Short mmCIF file of C-alpha atoms in Angstrom, two decimals:
data_model
loop_
_atom_site.label_atom_id
_atom_site.label_comp_id
_atom_site.label_asym_id
_atom_site.label_seq_id
_atom_site.Cartn_x
_atom_site.Cartn_y
_atom_site.Cartn_z
CA MET A 1 73.66 -2.61 6.33
CA ALA A 2 74.45 0.39 8.53
CA PRO A 3 71.81 1.29 11.10
CA SER A 4 71.59 4.86 9.78
CA SER A 5 70.43 3.64 6.35
CA LEU A 6 67.53 1.44 7.66
CA PRO A 7 64.82 4.17 7.72
CA SER A 8 65.58 5.07 4.11
CA VAL A 9 65.23 1.46 2.99
CA LEU A 10 61.90 1.10 4.84
CA LEU A 11 60.64 4.29 3.27
CA ILE A 12 61.52 3.02 -0.21
CA LEU A 13 59.73 -0.29 0.48
CA LEU A 14 56.65 1.54 1.81
CA ILE A 15 56.45 3.80 -1.23
CA SER A 16 56.71 0.83 -3.60
CA VAL A 17 54.10 -1.31 -1.81
CA LEU A 18 51.53 1.37 -0.88
CA PRO A 19 50.03 1.89 -4.40
CA ALA A 20 49.31 -1.83 -4.73
CA CYS A 21 47.66 -1.91 -1.30
CA LEU A 22 45.51 1.12 -2.10
CA ALA A 23 44.47 -0.39 -5.42
CA SER A 24 43.01 -3.39 -3.61
CA ILE A 25 40.64 -1.23 -1.51
CA PRO A 26 37.21 -0.46 -3.06
CA VAL A 27 36.88 3.28 -3.67
CA SER A 28 33.23 3.73 -4.67
CA ASP A 29 31.57 4.82 -1.44
CA GLY A 30 32.75 2.23 1.07
CA LEU A 31 29.30 0.75 1.56
CA GLU A 32 30.33 -2.64 0.18
CA GLN A 33 32.13 -3.33 3.44
CA LEU A 34 28.94 -2.83 5.42
CA GLY A 35 27.34 -6.01 4.10
CA ALA A 36 30.16 -8.44 4.63
CA ASP A 37 27.74 -10.77 6.44
CA GLY A 38 25.20 -10.50 3.63
CA LEU A 39 22.64 -8.72 5.82
CA TYR A 40 23.30 -5.05 4.88
CA ARG A 41 21.76 -3.72 8.07
CA GLU A 42 23.17 -0.22 7.50
CA ILE A 43 21.08 0.19 4.34
CA LEU A 44 18.16 -2.19 4.79
CA ARG A 45 17.51 -1.25 8.42
CA ASP A 46 19.26 1.92 9.59
CA GLU A 47 18.96 4.03 6.46
CA THR A 48 15.49 2.72 5.64
CA VAL A 49 14.19 3.60 9.10
CA LEU A 50 15.70 7.10 8.89
CA ARG A 51 14.03 7.61 5.52
CA LEU A 52 10.68 6.40 6.85
CA LYS A 53 10.92 8.98 9.59
CA GLU A 54 11.92 11.70 7.13
CA LEU A 55 9.02 10.96 4.80
CA GLY A 56 6.69 10.73 7.81
CA LYS A 57 7.42 14.38 8.61
CA ILE A 58 6.31 15.60 5.18
CA SER A 59 2.70 16.48 5.84
CA ASP A 60 -0.07 18.94 4.97
CA GLY A 61 -1.32 18.65 8.54
CA GLU A 62 0.01 20.57 11.51
CA GLY A 63 1.01 18.09 14.20
CA PHE A 64 -0.27 15.02 12.34
CA LEU A 65 0.49 13.17 9.11
CA GLU A 66 -1.74 13.92 6.12
CA ARG A 67 -0.46 13.66 2.55
CA THR A 68 -3.17 13.31 -0.06
CA PHE A 69 -3.24 13.17 -3.85
CA LEU A 70 -1.52 16.19 -5.45
CA SER A 71 -1.34 18.11 -2.18
CA PRO A 72 1.60 20.47 -1.47
CA ALA A 73 3.14 17.84 0.81
CA SER A 74 2.92 15.24 -1.95
CA PHE A 75 5.15 17.36 -4.17
CA ARG A 76 7.69 17.85 -1.40
CA ALA A 77 7.65 14.09 -0.87
CA THR A 78 8.12 13.56 -4.62
CA ASP A 79 11.39 15.47 -4.60
CA VAL A 80 12.70 13.43 -1.67
CA ILE A 81 11.68 10.07 -3.15
CA ILE A 82 13.28 10.96 -6.48
CA SER A 83 16.56 11.78 -4.70
CA TRP A 84 16.50 8.35 -3.00
CA MET A 85 15.78 6.60 -6.30
CA LYS A 86 18.72 8.36 -7.94
CA ASP A 87 20.90 7.36 -4.99
CA ALA A 88 20.00 3.74 -5.80
CA GLY A 89 21.17 4.20 -9.38
CA LEU A 90 17.72 4.46 -10.96
CA THR A 91 16.49 6.63 -13.83
CA THR A 92 13.52 8.66 -12.57
CA TRP A 93 10.44 10.42 -13.90
CA VAL A 94 6.96 11.52 -12.80
CA ASP A 95 4.04 10.50 -15.02
CA GLN A 96 0.86 12.41 -15.85
CA MET A 97 -0.98 11.04 -12.79
CA GLY A 98 1.76 12.06 -10.38
CA ASN A 99 3.22 8.56 -9.95
CA ILE A 100 6.97 8.51 -9.31
CA HIS A 101 9.05 5.97 -11.25
CA GLY A 102 12.60 4.80 -10.69
CA ARG A 103 13.88 2.23 -13.19
CA PHE A 104 17.03 0.34 -14.07
CA GLU A 105 17.13 -0.95 -17.63
CA PRO A 106 19.74 -3.62 -18.42
CA SER A 107 21.42 -2.90 -21.73
CA ASN A 108 20.90 -6.32 -23.36
CA SER A 109 17.70 -7.53 -21.72
CA THR A 110 14.51 -8.31 -23.62
CA ASP A 111 12.70 -9.72 -20.58
CA LYS A 112 9.52 -8.22 -19.20
CA ALA A 113 9.89 -5.76 -16.34
CA LEU A 114 9.52 -6.52 -12.66
CA LEU A 115 7.57 -3.70 -11.00
CA ILE A 116 7.81 -3.12 -7.23
CA GLY A 117 5.69 -0.48 -5.58
CA SER A 118 3.29 0.94 -3.06
CA HIS A 119 1.61 4.28 -2.43
CA MET A 120 2.95 7.61 -1.17
CA ASP A 121 -0.39 9.12 -0.10
CA THR A 122 -1.84 8.72 3.40
CA VAL A 123 -5.10 8.87 5.26
CA ILE A 124 -5.72 11.78 7.63
CA ASP A 125 -3.84 11.44 10.95
CA ALA A 126 -1.86 8.56 9.51
CA GLY A 127 1.04 6.41 10.58
CA MET A 128 4.35 6.66 8.74
CA TYR A 129 4.60 3.05 7.48
CA ASP A 130 1.47 2.52 5.38
CA GLY A 131 2.58 2.74 1.75
CA ALA A 132 5.94 4.33 2.50
CA LEU A 133 7.42 1.09 3.85
CA GLY A 134 6.98 -0.68 0.51
CA ILE A 135 8.47 2.19 -1.48
CA ILE A 136 11.54 2.69 0.68
CA CYS A 137 12.25 -1.04 1.20
CA ALA A 138 12.30 -1.46 -2.58
CA ILE A 139 14.64 1.50 -3.08
CA SER A 140 16.92 0.18 -0.33
CA ALA A 141 17.09 -3.31 -1.86
CA LEU A 142 18.09 -1.83 -5.22
CA LYS A 143 20.64 0.39 -3.52
CA VAL A 144 22.27 -2.73 -2.09
CA LEU A 145 22.43 -4.14 -5.63
CA ARG A 146 24.12 -0.93 -6.78
CA VAL A 147 26.61 -0.94 -3.91
CA THR A 148 27.54 -4.58 -4.51
CA GLY A 149 27.85 -4.18 -8.27
CA LYS A 150 24.87 -6.43 -8.95
CA LEU A 151 22.64 -3.74 -10.46
CA GLN A 152 24.51 -4.10 -13.74
CA ARG A 153 23.83 -7.84 -13.62
CA LEU A 154 20.03 -7.53 -13.60
CA THR A 155 18.52 -9.80 -16.21
CA ARG A 156 15.33 -7.79 -16.61
CA PRO A 157 14.21 -4.19 -16.12
CA VAL A 158 13.32 -3.49 -12.48
CA GLU A 159 11.19 -0.49 -11.62
CA VAL A 160 10.05 1.01 -8.34
CA ILE A 161 6.77 2.97 -8.48
CA ALA A 162 5.50 5.29 -5.75
CA PHE A 163 1.81 5.54 -6.62
CA SER A 164 0.25 8.97 -6.16
CA ASP A 165 -3.10 7.84 -4.76
CA GLU A 166 -4.28 4.61 -3.21
CA GLU A 167 -6.26 5.72 -0.16
CA GLY A 168 -8.78 7.81 -2.12
CA VAL A 169 -9.04 10.42 0.63
CA ARG A 170 -9.19 13.55 -1.51
CA PHE A 171 -11.67 12.44 -4.18
CA GLN A 172 -13.14 9.26 -2.63
CA THR A 173 -11.84 7.29 -5.62
CA THR A 174 -9.19 4.76 -4.70
CA PHE A 175 -6.22 3.54 -6.78
CA LEU A 176 -6.00 6.60 -9.02
CA GLY A 177 -2.25 6.07 -9.44
CA SER A 178 -2.05 2.30 -9.89
CA ALA A 179 -5.28 2.08 -11.90
CA ALA A 180 -3.80 4.53 -14.42
CA VAL A 181 -0.63 2.44 -14.75
CA ALA A 182 -2.71 -0.73 -15.10
CA GLY A 183 -4.85 0.91 -17.77
CA ILE A 184 -8.16 0.52 -15.93
CA LEU A 185 -8.75 4.15 -14.88
CA PRO A 186 -11.79 5.30 -16.89
CA GLU A 187 -11.53 8.41 -19.03
CA SER A 188 -14.62 9.67 -17.22
CA ILE A 189 -12.31 10.55 -14.33
CA PHE A 190 -11.45 13.65 -16.32
CA GLY A 191 -15.02 14.83 -16.09
CA THR A 192 -14.58 15.39 -12.35
CA THR A 193 -12.63 17.63 -10.02
CA VAL A 194 -9.67 15.27 -10.49
CA GLN A 195 -9.10 16.90 -13.88
CA GLU A 196 -9.10 20.36 -12.32
CA ALA A 197 -6.62 19.30 -9.62
CA LEU A 198 -4.28 17.80 -12.22
CA ARG A 199 -4.33 20.91 -14.40
CA LEU A 200 -3.77 23.21 -11.44
CA ASN A 201 -0.57 21.24 -10.83
CA SER A 202 0.60 21.43 -14.46
CA PHE A 203 -0.46 17.94 -15.54
CA GLU A 204 -2.10 17.55 -18.94
CA ALA A 205 -5.25 15.84 -17.61
CA SER A 206 -6.45 14.41 -20.91
CA ALA A 207 -7.34 11.03 -22.32
CA ALA A 208 -4.13 11.13 -24.36
CA ALA A 209 -2.08 11.76 -21.22
CA LEU A 210 -3.83 8.89 -19.48
CA GLY A 211 -2.84 6.66 -22.37
CA GLN A 212 0.81 7.60 -21.82
CA VAL A 213 0.65 6.47 -18.18
CA LYS A 214 -0.76 3.04 -19.08
CA TYR A 215 1.67 0.11 -19.29
CA SER A 216 1.13 -2.65 -21.82
CA PRO A 217 0.80 -6.20 -20.46
CA GLU A 218 3.46 -7.29 -22.95
CA SER A 219 6.06 -5.10 -21.22
CA VAL A 220 5.44 -6.21 -17.63
CA GLY A 221 6.18 -9.65 -16.19
CA SER A 222 5.12 -9.22 -12.55
CA TYR A 223 4.38 -6.81 -9.73
CA VAL A 224 5.48 -7.22 -6.11
CA GLU A 225 4.38 -5.12 -3.13
CA VAL A 226 5.72 -4.96 0.42
CA HIS A 227 3.22 -3.63 2.96
CA LEU A 228 2.69 -3.67 6.70
CA GLU A 229 0.08 -6.25 7.63
CA GLN A 230 -2.45 -3.80 9.15
CA GLY A 231 -3.64 -6.67 11.30
CA PRO A 232 -2.57 -8.73 14.34
CA VAL A 233 -1.89 -12.19 12.86
CA LEU A 234 1.89 -12.00 12.38
CA GLU A 235 2.35 -10.54 15.84
CA ALA A 236 0.29 -13.39 17.31
CA LEU A 237 2.43 -15.89 15.40
CA ARG A 238 5.62 -14.10 16.52
CA TYR A 239 6.89 -14.01 12.95
CA PRO A 240 8.17 -10.87 11.18
CA LEU A 241 6.91 -11.52 7.65
CA GLY A 242 4.11 -13.30 5.84
CA VAL A 243 3.21 -13.87 2.22
CA VAL A 244 -0.24 -12.96 0.90
CA LYS A 245 -2.36 -15.43 -1.03
CA GLY A 246 -5.15 -12.99 -1.89
CA ILE A 247 -6.86 -9.66 -1.21
CA ALA A 248 -10.49 -9.27 -0.20
CA GLY A 249 -12.94 -7.64 -2.57
CA GLN A 250 -14.27 -4.26 -1.54
CA THR A 251 -17.32 -2.09 -2.16
CA ARG A 252 -17.71 1.50 -1.00
CA LEU A 253 -21.13 3.10 -0.80
CA LYS A 254 -22.47 6.50 0.12
CA VAL A 255 -25.92 6.58 1.69
CA ILE A 256 -27.86 9.86 1.51
CA VAL A 257 -30.84 10.29 3.82
CA ASP A 258 -33.08 13.36 3.29
CA GLY A 259 -35.70 14.40 5.84
CA SER A 260 -37.35 17.59 7.08
CA GLN A 261 -35.14 20.16 8.78
CA GLY A 262 -36.77 21.81 11.77
CA HIS A 263 -36.52 23.36 15.22
CA ALA A 264 -35.45 20.87 17.92
CA GLY A 265 -37.94 22.29 20.41
CA THR A 266 -41.07 22.88 18.35
CA VAL A 267 -41.59 19.89 16.04
CA PRO A 268 -43.53 17.08 17.81
CA MET A 269 -41.86 13.65 17.75
CA LYS A 270 -44.74 12.03 15.85
CA LEU A 271 -44.54 14.63 13.07
CA ARG A 272 -40.81 14.44 12.44
CA ARG A 273 -39.07 13.13 9.34
CA ASP A 274 -35.70 12.83 11.05
CA PRO A 275 -32.87 11.56 8.82
CA MET A 276 -30.53 11.18 11.80
CA VAL A 277 -32.68 8.54 13.45
CA ALA A 278 -33.13 6.74 10.13
CA ALA A 279 -29.38 6.80 9.52
CA ALA A 280 -28.70 5.48 13.02
CA GLU A 281 -31.09 2.58 12.43
CA LEU A 282 -29.39 1.79 9.13
CA VAL A 283 -25.93 1.78 10.72
CA VAL A 284 -27.05 -0.69 13.39
CA THR A 285 -28.78 -2.80 10.72
CA LEU A 286 -25.56 -2.95 8.72
CA GLU A 287 -23.71 -4.19 11.80
CA GLY A 288 -26.26 -6.97 12.29
CA LEU A 289 -26.15 -7.87 8.62
CA CYS A 290 -22.39 -8.45 8.74
CA LYS A 291 -22.25 -10.05 12.19
CA ASP A 292 -24.99 -12.57 11.41
CA PRO A 293 -25.42 -12.61 7.63
CA SER A 294 -27.46 -15.83 7.69
CA ARG A 295 -30.43 -13.81 9.00
CA PHE A 296 -30.48 -11.60 5.91
CA LEU A 297 -28.73 -13.23 2.96
CA THR A 298 -30.50 -14.47 -0.12
CA TYR A 299 -28.93 -17.91 -0.40
CA ASP A 300 -27.22 -19.24 -3.46
CA GLU A 301 -29.71 -21.49 -5.27
CA GLU A 302 -27.16 -24.15 -6.13
CA CYS A 303 -25.99 -25.01 -2.62
CA GLY A 304 -28.71 -23.39 -0.53
CA CYS A 305 -26.26 -21.49 1.66
CA PHE A 306 -22.95 -19.70 1.95
CA ASN A 307 -20.43 -21.91 3.71
CA GLU A 308 -18.27 -20.79 6.60
CA GLU A 309 -15.21 -20.35 4.42
CA SER A 310 -16.99 -18.01 2.01
CA LEU A 311 -18.20 -15.84 4.91
CA ALA A 312 -14.73 -15.62 6.47
CA GLY A 313 -13.35 -12.12 6.55
CA LEU A 314 -16.69 -10.39 5.92
CA VAL A 315 -16.49 -6.93 7.50
CA CYS A 316 -18.65 -3.82 7.19
CA THR A 317 -17.75 -0.32 8.37
CA VAL A 318 -19.37 3.10 8.58
CA GLY A 319 -16.38 5.38 8.77
CA GLU A 320 -17.85 8.80 8.04
CA LEU A 321 -21.15 10.43 8.96
CA LEU A 322 -22.06 14.01 8.02
CA THR A 323 -25.13 15.99 8.98
CA TRP A 324 -26.62 19.23 7.71
CA PRO A 325 -26.81 21.82 9.17
CA SER A 326 -25.10 20.07 12.11
CA ALA A 327 -26.36 22.20 14.98
CA SER A 328 -27.39 20.94 18.42
CA ASN A 329 -30.80 22.65 18.32
CA VAL A 330 -31.75 21.72 14.75
CA ILE A 331 -33.35 18.53 13.42
CA PRO A 332 -31.05 17.72 10.49
CA GLY A 333 -32.29 18.08 6.96
CA GLN A 334 -29.83 15.58 5.55
CA VAL A 335 -27.48 12.89 6.80
CA ASN A 336 -24.82 11.20 4.65
CA PHE A 337 -22.72 8.25 5.67
CA THR A 338 -20.18 5.97 4.04
CA VAL A 339 -20.29 2.18 3.95
CA ASP A 340 -17.25 -0.05 3.38
CA ILE A 341 -18.00 -3.74 2.75
CA ARG A 342 -15.22 -6.32 2.29
CA ALA A 343 -15.18 -10.08 1.82
CA MET A 344 -12.89 -12.76 0.44
CA ASP A 345 -15.80 -14.18 -1.57
CA ASP A 346 -17.14 -11.79 -4.22
CA LEU A 347 -20.58 -13.42 -4.25
CA VAL A 348 -20.91 -12.85 -0.50
CA ARG A 349 -19.87 -9.22 -0.85
CA GLU A 350 -22.24 -8.57 -3.75
CA THR A 351 -25.10 -10.23 -1.90
CA ILE A 352 -24.45 -8.12 1.21
CA VAL A 353 -24.40 -4.96 -0.91
CA ALA A 354 -27.69 -5.89 -2.61
CA SER A 355 -29.33 -6.89 0.69
CA PHE A 356 -28.27 -3.71 2.46
CA SER A 357 -29.42 -1.52 -0.46
CA ARG A 358 -32.82 -3.20 -0.34
CA ILE A 359 -33.06 -2.76 3.45
CA VAL A 360 -32.16 0.94 3.13
CA MET A 361 -35.14 1.57 0.90
CA GLN A 362 -37.49 -0.42 3.13
CA ARG A 363 -36.45 1.33 6.33
CA CYS A 364 -36.50 4.76 4.74
CA ASP A 365 -40.02 4.23 3.41
CA HIS A 366 -41.11 3.19 6.89
CA ARG A 367 -39.66 6.38 8.39
CA LEU A 368 -40.98 8.64 5.60
CA VAL A 369 -37.54 9.88 4.60
CA ASP A 370 -35.93 9.84 1.15
CA CYS A 371 -32.83 7.73 0.62
CA ALA A 372 -30.30 7.05 -2.09
CA VAL A 373 -27.42 4.60 -2.22
CA GLU A 374 -24.49 5.63 -4.41
CA HIS A 375 -21.83 3.12 -5.44
CA LYS A 376 -18.46 4.89 -5.10
CA HIS A 377 -16.01 2.04 -5.60
CA SER A 378 -15.98 -1.67 -6.26
CA ALA A 379 -13.06 -4.08 -6.60
CA ALA A 380 -13.16 -7.83 -7.00
CA ALA A 381 -11.20 -10.12 -4.70
CA THR A 382 -7.67 -10.54 -6.02
CA PRO A 383 -5.73 -13.81 -5.82
CA CYS A 384 -1.95 -13.53 -5.75
CA ASP A 385 0.05 -15.48 -8.30
CA PRO A 386 1.01 -18.91 -6.82
CA GLU A 387 4.49 -18.89 -8.38
CA LEU A 388 5.32 -15.41 -7.08
CA THR A 389 3.90 -16.34 -3.69
CA ALA A 390 6.15 -19.41 -3.54
CA GLN A 391 9.19 -17.34 -4.57
CA LEU A 392 8.48 -14.70 -1.93
CA LYS A 393 7.97 -17.45 0.63
CA ARG A 394 11.42 -18.91 -0.12
CA ALA A 395 13.03 -15.45 -0.01
CA THR A 396 11.31 -14.73 3.31
CA ARG A 397 12.47 -17.96 4.89
CA SER A 398 16.01 -17.35 3.63
CA ALA A 399 16.09 -13.82 5.06
CA VAL A 400 14.59 -14.70 8.44
CA SER A 401 16.88 -17.73 8.82
CA ALA A 402 19.92 -15.60 7.98
CA MET A 403 19.01 -13.06 10.64
CA ALA A 404 17.98 -15.42 13.43
CA PRO A 405 21.26 -17.17 14.34
CA GLY A 406 23.00 -13.87 15.03
CA GLY A 407 20.40 -12.82 17.57
CA HIS A 408 18.96 -10.08 15.39
CA GLY A 409 15.49 -10.12 16.88
CA HIS A 410 14.08 -13.22 15.17
CA ALA A 411 15.54 -16.07 17.20
CA GLY A 412 13.39 -19.16 16.83
CA ALA A 413 11.52 -17.75 13.86
CA GLU A 414 13.62 -19.76 11.43
CA SER A 415 11.99 -22.97 12.69
CA THR A 416 8.46 -21.65 12.00
CA ALA A 417 6.78 -22.04 8.62
CA THR A 418 6.34 -18.72 6.83
CA PRO A 419 2.72 -17.62 7.41
CA VAL A 420 0.40 -17.35 4.42
CA LEU A 421 -2.31 -14.72 4.93
CA MET A 422 -5.35 -13.18 3.29
CA SER A 423 -5.54 -9.40 3.17
CA GLY A 424 -8.69 -7.68 4.31
CA ALA A 425 -7.25 -4.31 3.29
CA GLY A 426 -7.13 -3.09 -0.30
CA HIS A 427 -3.77 -2.51 -1.95
CA ASP A 428 -2.39 -1.23 -5.24
CA ALA A 429 -1.81 -4.88 -6.12
CA MET A 430 -5.57 -5.13 -6.71
CA ALA A 431 -5.34 -2.66 -9.60
CA MET A 432 -2.02 -4.02 -10.85
CA ALA A 433 -3.51 -7.53 -11.04
CA ARG A 434 -5.47 -6.26 -14.05
CA LEU A 435 -2.11 -5.67 -15.76
CA THR A 436 0.07 -8.55 -14.63
CA ARG A 437 0.51 -11.28 -12.03
CA VAL A 438 1.02 -9.96 -8.49
CA GLY A 439 2.67 -11.03 -5.25
CA MET A 440 2.66 -9.43 -1.81
CA LEU A 441 4.77 -9.57 1.33
CA PHE A 442 3.31 -8.50 4.68
CA VAL A 443 5.37 -7.06 7.53
CA ARG A 444 4.41 -7.44 11.20
CA CYS A 445 3.06 -4.31 12.88
CA ARG A 446 2.60 -3.64 16.59
CA GLY A 447 -0.89 -4.46 17.84
CA GLY A 448 -2.12 -4.82 14.27
CA VAL A 449 -2.72 -1.05 14.34
CA SER A 450 -2.78 0.94 11.09
CA HIS A 451 -4.29 4.18 9.76
CA SER A 452 -3.24 5.73 13.07
CA PRO A 453 -0.27 7.61 14.51
CA GLU A 454 0.21 4.50 16.70
CA GLU A 455 1.14 2.48 13.62
CA HIS A 456 4.58 0.94 14.24
CA VAL A 457 6.95 -1.57 12.64
CA ALA A 458 10.01 -2.70 14.61
CA GLU A 459 13.34 -1.74 13.06
CA ASP A 460 14.42 -5.38 12.75
CA ASP A 461 11.17 -6.19 10.96
CA VAL A 462 11.85 -3.37 8.50
CA TRP A 463 15.25 -4.96 8.02
CA ALA A 464 13.75 -8.42 7.49
CA ALA A 465 11.41 -7.05 4.81
CA GLY A 466 14.23 -5.35 2.93
CA LEU A 467 16.41 -8.44 3.16
CA ALA A 468 13.61 -10.72 1.91
CA LEU A 469 13.05 -8.42 -1.06
CA LEU A 470 16.79 -8.38 -1.73
CA ARG A 471 16.92 -12.20 -1.62
CA PHE A 472 13.94 -12.31 -4.00
CA LEU A 473 15.76 -10.02 -6.47
CA ASP A 474 18.98 -11.99 -6.09
CA GLN A 475 17.22 -15.26 -6.84
CA HIS A 476 15.01 -14.14 -9.72
CA ALA A 477 16.46 -11.03 -11.37
CA VAL A 478 20.25 -11.10 -10.97
CA ALA A 479 22.50 -13.11 -13.25
CA GLU A 480 25.10 -15.35 -11.64
CA LEU A 481 28.77 -14.69 -12.42
#
């Protein structure tokens, strides 16, 4: 062959081979190549962290994070979350309680749905991980299934739910979103300002609408929730994830103390009916009751006592105290304060509530003030389903082991047994347990700090949570080829 003809021959060969080469390259969005090692860090870590930060900036507060039920910020957040759900290949809608749903429905499946969720609302001056972490991790895991072509191989419907209210900040009624889905939100809720807030935001706010939000137990097979631990145990164990075996029961009270309002300089001490002093005494009494319950408890007649295990995790908190008229030179006329009582054992919690209510009346009579104790919320302790817990435990171990050998921040963790924890904090899983079996996965947080701007989850721990959830889906919801 003459040298001058060689370039022409090469050009012909290139033209003939190039289409076949191009056909062998995936052309969807290129993201399949990012998970060649099976860890999908670009989605499960990098993108998830960016989305957490983005959602953490959507706030009703100036300079701090506050996003409460049906607030303007909650609607801005709704639009963003819906866009992420659609990016994961999910069909989306918002129900009549403001919950956001993203669902993939396999064409030939008759199995019950797997629900994965957490809450989009926050406390005041919140951190950006509480609630949001569980929502975004779930969306990210499903996005990986879409990118890898596994979404079409789901054997059951899988749905991500961003619940509209869990914290109960706006109306002091927790689990508005998840309780509606579970079918346990009473119709009496529409006799309150909740109904007005819903209607102002174009929701129907009727018993019929509430019925539309409710899921039937026959349609749901299980519920799984990823959440930061909100405690220090995982950090102490130097392990990124833990599975939850149960959630403590919780009672919220409001104590109202009425006295005689008067001038701070003219009413003699012996003639005062001061609700502030009475309230202060009650707060200190509550602390003593929960620190040393054996001094106050009415013992169970059968065994004569509460054992150490039943008292484990008992905590009592006064988180809010309001006075009227709240002036430095005025004896208050009224003092209100909240009480939050939690315990793993429902009998212990109920006994503490009854004992404290009785003590309130005794102390108030002694101080000649009028008192009332209002029950605002009560939830029984919730055990997690043993089978789901075991499945999440296996998925967690698989994820952590896969990450550790490559030096991804969890070296040595693969040789440690996956921690099994109790949750002292309430979660949407408590409401969803009335609908179906539930499982929970906890994620390590720095210092155990939550409900604070200092709340923090390491990026690699975010990644571990997403990977564990992905492994769980792979093992229990994706058909093998």
